[in-house]
Amino acid sequence: MNPSPMIDSTSLVLLLAFSVSVLGLFVFIWSMSNGFFNTKESGSHIIFEKDEIGLVEDPATSQSSHELQDAAGKTDASLSAAELDDRLIADKSSAIPAFVCLLASVCWLIIGSAAAIVSSIKLHNPDWLVDSAWMTFGRLRTIHLNSIIYGWASMAGIGVSLWLIPRLLKTPLVGAKFVYWGAMIWHVALMCGVTAIGLGYTDGMEWLEMPWEIDIFIVIGGALMGLPLFLTLMNRKVDHLYVSVWYIGAALIWFPILFFVANIPHLYFGVQGAAMNWWYGHNALGLWFTPIGLGAAYYFIPKVLGRPIYSYNLSLLGFWCLAFFYSQVGGHHLIGGPLPTWMVTLSIVQSVMMIIPVFAVAVNHHMTVGGNFKAVLHSPTLRFIVLGSMLYVAASIQGSLEALRSVNVITHFTHYTVAHAHLGMYGFFTMVMFGSIYFIMPRIVGWEWPHPWMISAHFWLVSVGFAIYFIGLTIGGWLQGLAMLDASKPFIDSVTVTLPYLKARSVGGSFMVLGHIIFVVHFFLISLRYGSKKEPALLIPKVNIPFIKDAKVAAKELKRG
Amino acid sequence: MNENLNDAQKREKIDPNEDNKPLPWFITMTIGALFMWSATYIKETVMTAAPEAGDSRSEQVAVACAGGGLAKVAIDGGAIFQAKCVACHQATGEGIAGVFPPLAGSEWVKGKPEVLASILLHGINGKIHVKGTEYNGQMPVFKDLLKDDEIAAVLTHIRSTWGNNAPAVDEKLVASIRESTKARATSYDGDDELSKLEAK
């Protein structure tokens, strides 16, 4: 054997496999974009009328845009009555199932937030509320995680998907009753799961804490809620599947597999258990919440602006690279751990390759919004979702960098990672869900949001609160990491250095919780059709500038016609 | 028609779709750059060590593996002290006045290692004087909880911490004491019995 080979055999095999697979991916994407899979160019314009481009939706109360609004209304009615009927039927079929999920999700948001803020305070006031076991940090933080992941985020995601899919497929939701059963089973199971965690029963792995006996019912409930989406997909009226359908459809296939495989009891031990744990933990984020969040963003950004998504090719690239690179990313949680070097190295490489789909999505969204950024000031939906999309890019790039060994050695086991996780789950996903709910609820209940100031207060409280949270913890976590690496310092120094930042997190967290309370109260108000029938909720009601560059032209054309 | 549509539904646009713009050139460039980086990263990462050695331990572990297995890890006496002893004897080694005797400066700790090992193996149940104060408590039995090398490590730790400066205790010594006191079923009866051992 050559004493100093150019490259060792493990590296060589890994390198070859990686190169071949990346090549395969791009051949696939190239052939799709060239229509080898029967995706004709005309297909991408199948439902888009020329005159629709350039009109706005949400920001429509000002004096000058009233005419625009009337014109827009006429546009829909005169251009395609059949399509309006489709929309009506689709919305009607999904209204109650989606509402059930969204209602449940906002309740869990409050439970999860309460557990979060108490856990946060405990980190700098450790002797607070320690009298009962379920109130201790270890259990309460876990209750926070599980109620947010499986209660708020998953329910909001399923609710938004249930509402989007019939619209996107122009087909009424098939099998709504499965959703009711599914939601019921899921919630009974989740309540049992959270109670079990409070009582100290746990499977002992992060994101998988709920005892596996309870997980069985989560699987059944989830399957029942997902079933109507597949039934609808099979009965669809459109040929072309819009990009949001890919993301949502894929998420609905990926998540049950992930959850089921990861929760099989008595199968994983030791190192395998750790590898499986983070395969699941990271994929739940990347193959469940991320695609649903992106699916929603891909729908609402062009929808509110009345502009097509910039590039079908970029959508393709973004989707397939996510599907391809993400599933091996989880290993970077175990850098320096007992996994084989090649496995961790592959996960680092895939983490960095994730920059491609993120970049593709970012460019696609940016070019779609491009020139119309002022609309963000007015439309609540757009404001939340554009912020969410920006933070998606930030979180993903940060994640790619954190996966590098040189960065990870500092950030691993610190609050920096916690801040990063919240940038993804909160900054991106939760913000997108807020925006989506602001769009969907008026359509479900046939009522406008009663108090625009509450939307504004919600937005600013959660944005400012989260900024304090994220910046504080990021700095604190970094200092903590440096202190832990410094062998001349006692360990306790790495704890005390974080104290001011942990307090900042509690302050930011309180803002966020307050914002959530306002949001949920508002959610109940609109659900009860509180107040008098109003104009659409806008964040800045008096606007006299045409902030969409094409809007005037388009409106004129429509009037002429 | 469409009276059933609520206001929000009436005013909105037809559902969005995609334009067919080509990939921007800088995306293609980014893909190329990332692919090259990844290939280089894989190539530059040393993966010669056995997979069971774990991630990035390549060099030191490879040496250990060549020697017939992973090197024996030194046992951390301080960690054992934290786990088993700190509740009574305290992190400062000062114990609690009148209740739990101190280890810092204790004549028993600094004395004969054989006696100290005996105490840890079989415990104490009776009056004992430490630094001039009488204690009447119970020292637990550790012979079934700790192995010889662990007992040696924690004894070495307490003999060299908090200003104590006695020589390290060897695993073999602990093993020999364990062997010679094998028949013993009860704890030592405080000063009475231990002073005799100390004087031997």
Coordinates of N, CA and C in Angstrom, one line a residue, chain A residues 8 11 15 41 44 47 55 57 69 72 76 80 83 85 87 91 167 240 242-243 299 302-303 308-313 335-337 339 341 345 348-349 353 359 405 442-443 446 448 536, chain B residues 1-2 4-24 26-27 30-31 34-35 37-39 41-43 45-48 51 54-58:
Chain A
D8 N -7.4 8.9 0.8 CA -7.6 7.6 1.3 C -8.9 7.0 0.7
S11 N -12.5 8.5 1.7 CA -12.7 9.8 1.1 C -13.1 9.6 -0.4
L15 N -16.4 10.8 -2.1 CA -16.3 11.8 -3.1 C -16.9 11.4 -4.4
E41 N -44.3 24.7 -21.4 CA -44.3 26.1 -21.0 C -45.7 26.6 -20.8
S44 N -47.3 26.4 -17.4 CA -47.0 27.2 -16.3 C -47.9 28.5 -16.4
I47 N -53.4 29.0 -15.6 CA -54.5 29.7 -15.0 C -54.3 31.2 -14.8
L55 N -51.9 43.6 -10.3 CA -52.9 44.1 -9.5 C -52.6 43.7 -8.0
E57 N -53.9 43.0 -3.9 CA -55.0 42.4 -3.3 C -55.3 43.1 -1.9
Q69 N -59.5 48.8 -6.8 CA -60.2 47.6 -6.2 C -61.5 47.2 -6.9
A72 N -60.5 45.6 -10.0 CA -60.0 44.2 -9.7 C -61.2 43.3 -9.5
D76 N -62.1 39.8 -11.9 CA -62.3 38.4 -11.5 C -63.7 37.9 -12.1
S80 N -63.3 35.3 -15.6 CA -63.5 33.9 -15.4 C -64.4 33.5 -14.3
E83 N -63.8 30.2 -12.9 CA -62.8 30.1 -11.9 C -63.2 30.6 -10.6
D85 N -66.1 30.4 -9.4 CA -66.9 29.3 -8.8 C -66.0 28.3 -8.2
R87 N -63.1 28.6 -7.0 CA -62.5 29.2 -5.8 C -63.5 29.1 -4.7
D91 N -62.9 26.9 -1.4 CA -62.8 27.6 -0.1 C -63.9 27.0 0.9
R167 N -57.6 25.1 -3.2 CA -57.5 26.3 -4.1 C -56.5 26.0 -5.2
H240 N -51.4 21.2 -14.3 CA -50.1 21.8 -13.8 C -50.1 21.9 -12.3
Y242 N -48.8 23.8 -9.3 CA -48.1 25.0 -8.9 C -47.0 24.6 -7.8
V243 N -45.9 25.3 -7.7 CA -44.8 25.0 -6.9 C -45.2 24.7 -5.4
Y299 N -47.1 30.8 -2.3 CA -48.5 31.1 -2.7 C -48.8 32.6 -2.4
P302 N -46.8 36.0 -4.4 CA -47.4 36.4 -5.7 C -48.9 36.7 -5.6
K303 N -49.5 36.0 -4.7 CA -51.0 36.2 -4.6 C -51.4 37.6 -4.2
P308 N -46.8 37.0 -11.2 CA -46.3 35.6 -11.2 C -45.0 35.5 -10.5
I309 N -44.8 34.2 -10.0 CA -43.4 33.9 -9.5 C -42.4 34.1 -10.6
Y310 N -41.3 34.6 -10.2 CA -40.3 35.0 -11.2 C -39.9 33.9 -12.2
S311 N -39.5 32.8 -11.6 CA -38.9 31.7 -12.5 C -39.3 30.3 -12.1
Y312 N -39.9 29.6 -13.0 CA -40.2 28.2 -12.8 C -39.0 27.4 -12.6
N313 N -37.9 27.7 -13.4 CA -36.7 26.9 -13.2 C -36.1 27.1 -11.9
I335 N -21.1 16.5 15.3 CA -19.7 16.8 15.0 C -18.8 16.5 16.3
G336 N -17.7 15.8 16.1 CA -16.9 15.5 17.2 C -17.5 14.3 18.1
G337 N -18.6 13.8 17.6 CA -19.2 12.7 18.4 C -18.8 11.4 17.9
L339 N -19.9 9.3 15.8 CA -20.3 8.8 14.5 C -19.0 8.7 13.6
T341 N -16.3 9.4 10.8 CA -15.9 10.7 10.2 C -16.6 10.9 8.9
T345 N -18.8 14.1 7.9 CA -18.3 15.0 6.8 C -19.3 15.1 5.7
I348 N -21.9 17.6 6.7 CA -21.4 19.0 6.7 C -21.4 19.5 5.2
V349 N -21.0 18.6 4.3 CA -21.0 19.0 2.9 C -22.4 19.3 2.4
M353 N -24.2 22.6 0.9 CA -24.8 22.5 -0.4 C -26.3 23.1 -0.3
F359 N -30.7 29.8 -1.9 CA -30.4 30.9 -2.8 C -31.4 31.0 -3.9
R405 N -16.9 22.6 10.9 CA -16.3 22.2 12.1 C -15.7 23.4 12.9
P442 N -60.1 35.8 7.1 CA -61.3 36.5 6.5 C -62.0 35.7 5.4
R443 N -61.3 34.8 4.7 CA -62.0 34.0 3.7 C -62.8 32.9 4.4
G446 N -65.7 34.9 6.5 CA -66.4 35.9 5.8 C -66.5 37.2 6.6
E448 N -63.9 40.7 8.2 CA -62.6 41.3 8.2 C -62.0 41.3 9.6
P536 N -61.1 45.9 4.4 CA -60.0 44.9 4.8 C -59.0 45.6 5.7
Chain B
M1 N -74.6 36.0 -9.8 CA -74.0 34.8 -9.3 C -72.9 35.2 -8.4
N2 N -72.4 34.2 -7.7 CA -71.3 34.4 -6.8 C -71.6 35.3 -5.6
N4 N -72.4 34.3 -2.9 CA -71.8 33.6 -1.7 C -70.4 33.9 -1.4
L5 N -69.7 34.5 -2.4 CA -68.3 34.9 -2.1 C -68.3 36.0 -1.1
N6 N -67.5 35.9 -0.1 CA -67.4 37.0 0.8 C -66.4 38.1 0.2
D7 N -66.4 39.2 0.9 CA -65.7 40.4 0.3 C -64.2 40.0 0.0
A8 N -63.6 39.3 1.0 CA -62.2 39.0 0.8 C -62.0 38.1 -0.4
Q9 N -62.9 37.2 -0.7 CA -62.7 36.4 -1.8 C -63.0 37.1 -3.1
K10 N -64.0 38.1 -3.1 CA -64.3 38.8 -4.3 C -63.1 39.7 -4.8
R11 N -62.4 40.3 -3.8 CA -61.4 41.3 -4.2 C -60.1 40.7 -4.6
E12 N -59.9 39.4 -4.4 CA -58.6 38.9 -4.6 C -58.3 38.5 -6.1
K13 N -57.0 38.2 -6.3 CA -56.5 37.9 -7.6 C -56.7 36.4 -7.9
I14 N -56.6 36.1 -9.2 CA -56.5 34.7 -9.5 C -55.2 34.1 -9.0
D15 N -55.3 32.8 -8.7 CA -54.1 32.2 -8.1 C -52.8 32.3 -8.9
P16 N -51.7 32.5 -8.2 CA -50.5 32.8 -8.9 C -49.9 31.6 -9.7
N17 N -49.0 32.0 -10.5 CA -48.2 31.0 -11.3 C -46.8 31.4 -11.6
E18 N -46.1 30.6 -12.3 CA -44.7 30.9 -12.5 C -44.4 31.5 -13.9
D19 N -43.5 32.4 -13.9 CA -42.9 32.8 -15.2 C -41.8 31.8 -15.6
N20 N -41.4 31.9 -16.8 CA -40.4 30.9 -17.2 C -39.0 31.4 -17.4
K21 N -38.5 32.3 -16.5 CA -37.2 32.9 -16.7 C -36.1 31.8 -16.5
P22 N -35.0 31.9 -17.2 CA -33.9 30.9 -17.1 C -33.2 31.2 -15.7
L23 N -32.4 30.2 -15.3 CA -31.6 30.4 -14.1 C -30.7 31.6 -14.3
P24 N -30.7 32.5 -13.3 CA -29.7 33.6 -13.4 C -28.3 33.0 -13.4
F26 N -25.6 33.9 -11.9 CA -24.9 33.8 -10.6 C -25.3 32.6 -9.8
I27 N -26.5 32.1 -10.1 CA -26.9 30.8 -9.4 C -26.1 29.7 -9.9
T30 N -22.7 29.9 -8.4 CA -22.7 29.5 -7.0 C -22.8 28.0 -6.9
I31 N -23.6 27.3 -7.7 CA -23.6 25.9 -7.7 C -22.3 25.3 -7.9
L34 N -19.9 25.9 -5.0 CA -20.2 25.1 -3.8 C -19.8 23.6 -4.0
F35 N -20.0 23.2 -5.3 CA -19.7 21.8 -5.6 C -18.2 21.6 -5.4
W37 N -16.1 23.4 -3.6 CA -15.7 23.4 -2.2 C -16.0 22.1 -1.5
S38 N -17.2 21.5 -1.8 CA -17.6 20.3 -1.2 C -16.6 19.2 -1.5
A39 N -16.3 19.1 -2.8 CA -15.3 18.0 -3.2 C -14.0 18.2 -2.5
Y41 N -13.5 19.6 0.3 CA -13.6 19.4 1.7 C -13.6 17.9 2.0
I42 N -14.3 17.1 1.2 CA -14.3 15.7 1.4 C -12.9 15.1 1.2
K43 N -12.2 15.6 0.2 CA -10.9 15.1 -0.1 C -9.9 15.4 1.0
T45 N -10.5 16.0 4.2 CA -10.8 15.4 5.5 C -10.2 14.1 5.7
V46 N -9.4 13.9 6.7 CA -8.7 12.6 7.0 C -9.7 11.6 7.5
M47 N -9.9 10.5 6.9 CA -10.8 9.5 7.3 C -10.2 8.1 7.5
T48 N -8.9 8.1 7.9 CA -8.2 6.9 7.9 C -8.5 6.1 9.2
P51 N -14.0 3.5 11.9 CA -15.2 4.3 12.0 C -15.7 4.3 13.5
G54 N -15.0 7.3 16.1 CA -15.8 8.6 16.2 C -15.3 9.6 15.2
D55 N -16.0 10.7 15.2 CA -15.7 11.8 14.3 C -14.4 12.6 14.6
S56 N -13.6 12.9 13.7 CA -12.4 13.8 13.8 C -11.5 13.4 14.9
R57 N -11.4 12.1 15.3 CA -10.4 11.8 16.3 C -9.2 11.2 15.5
S58 N -9.2 11.4 14.2 CA -8.4 10.6 13.3 C -7.0 10.3 13.9

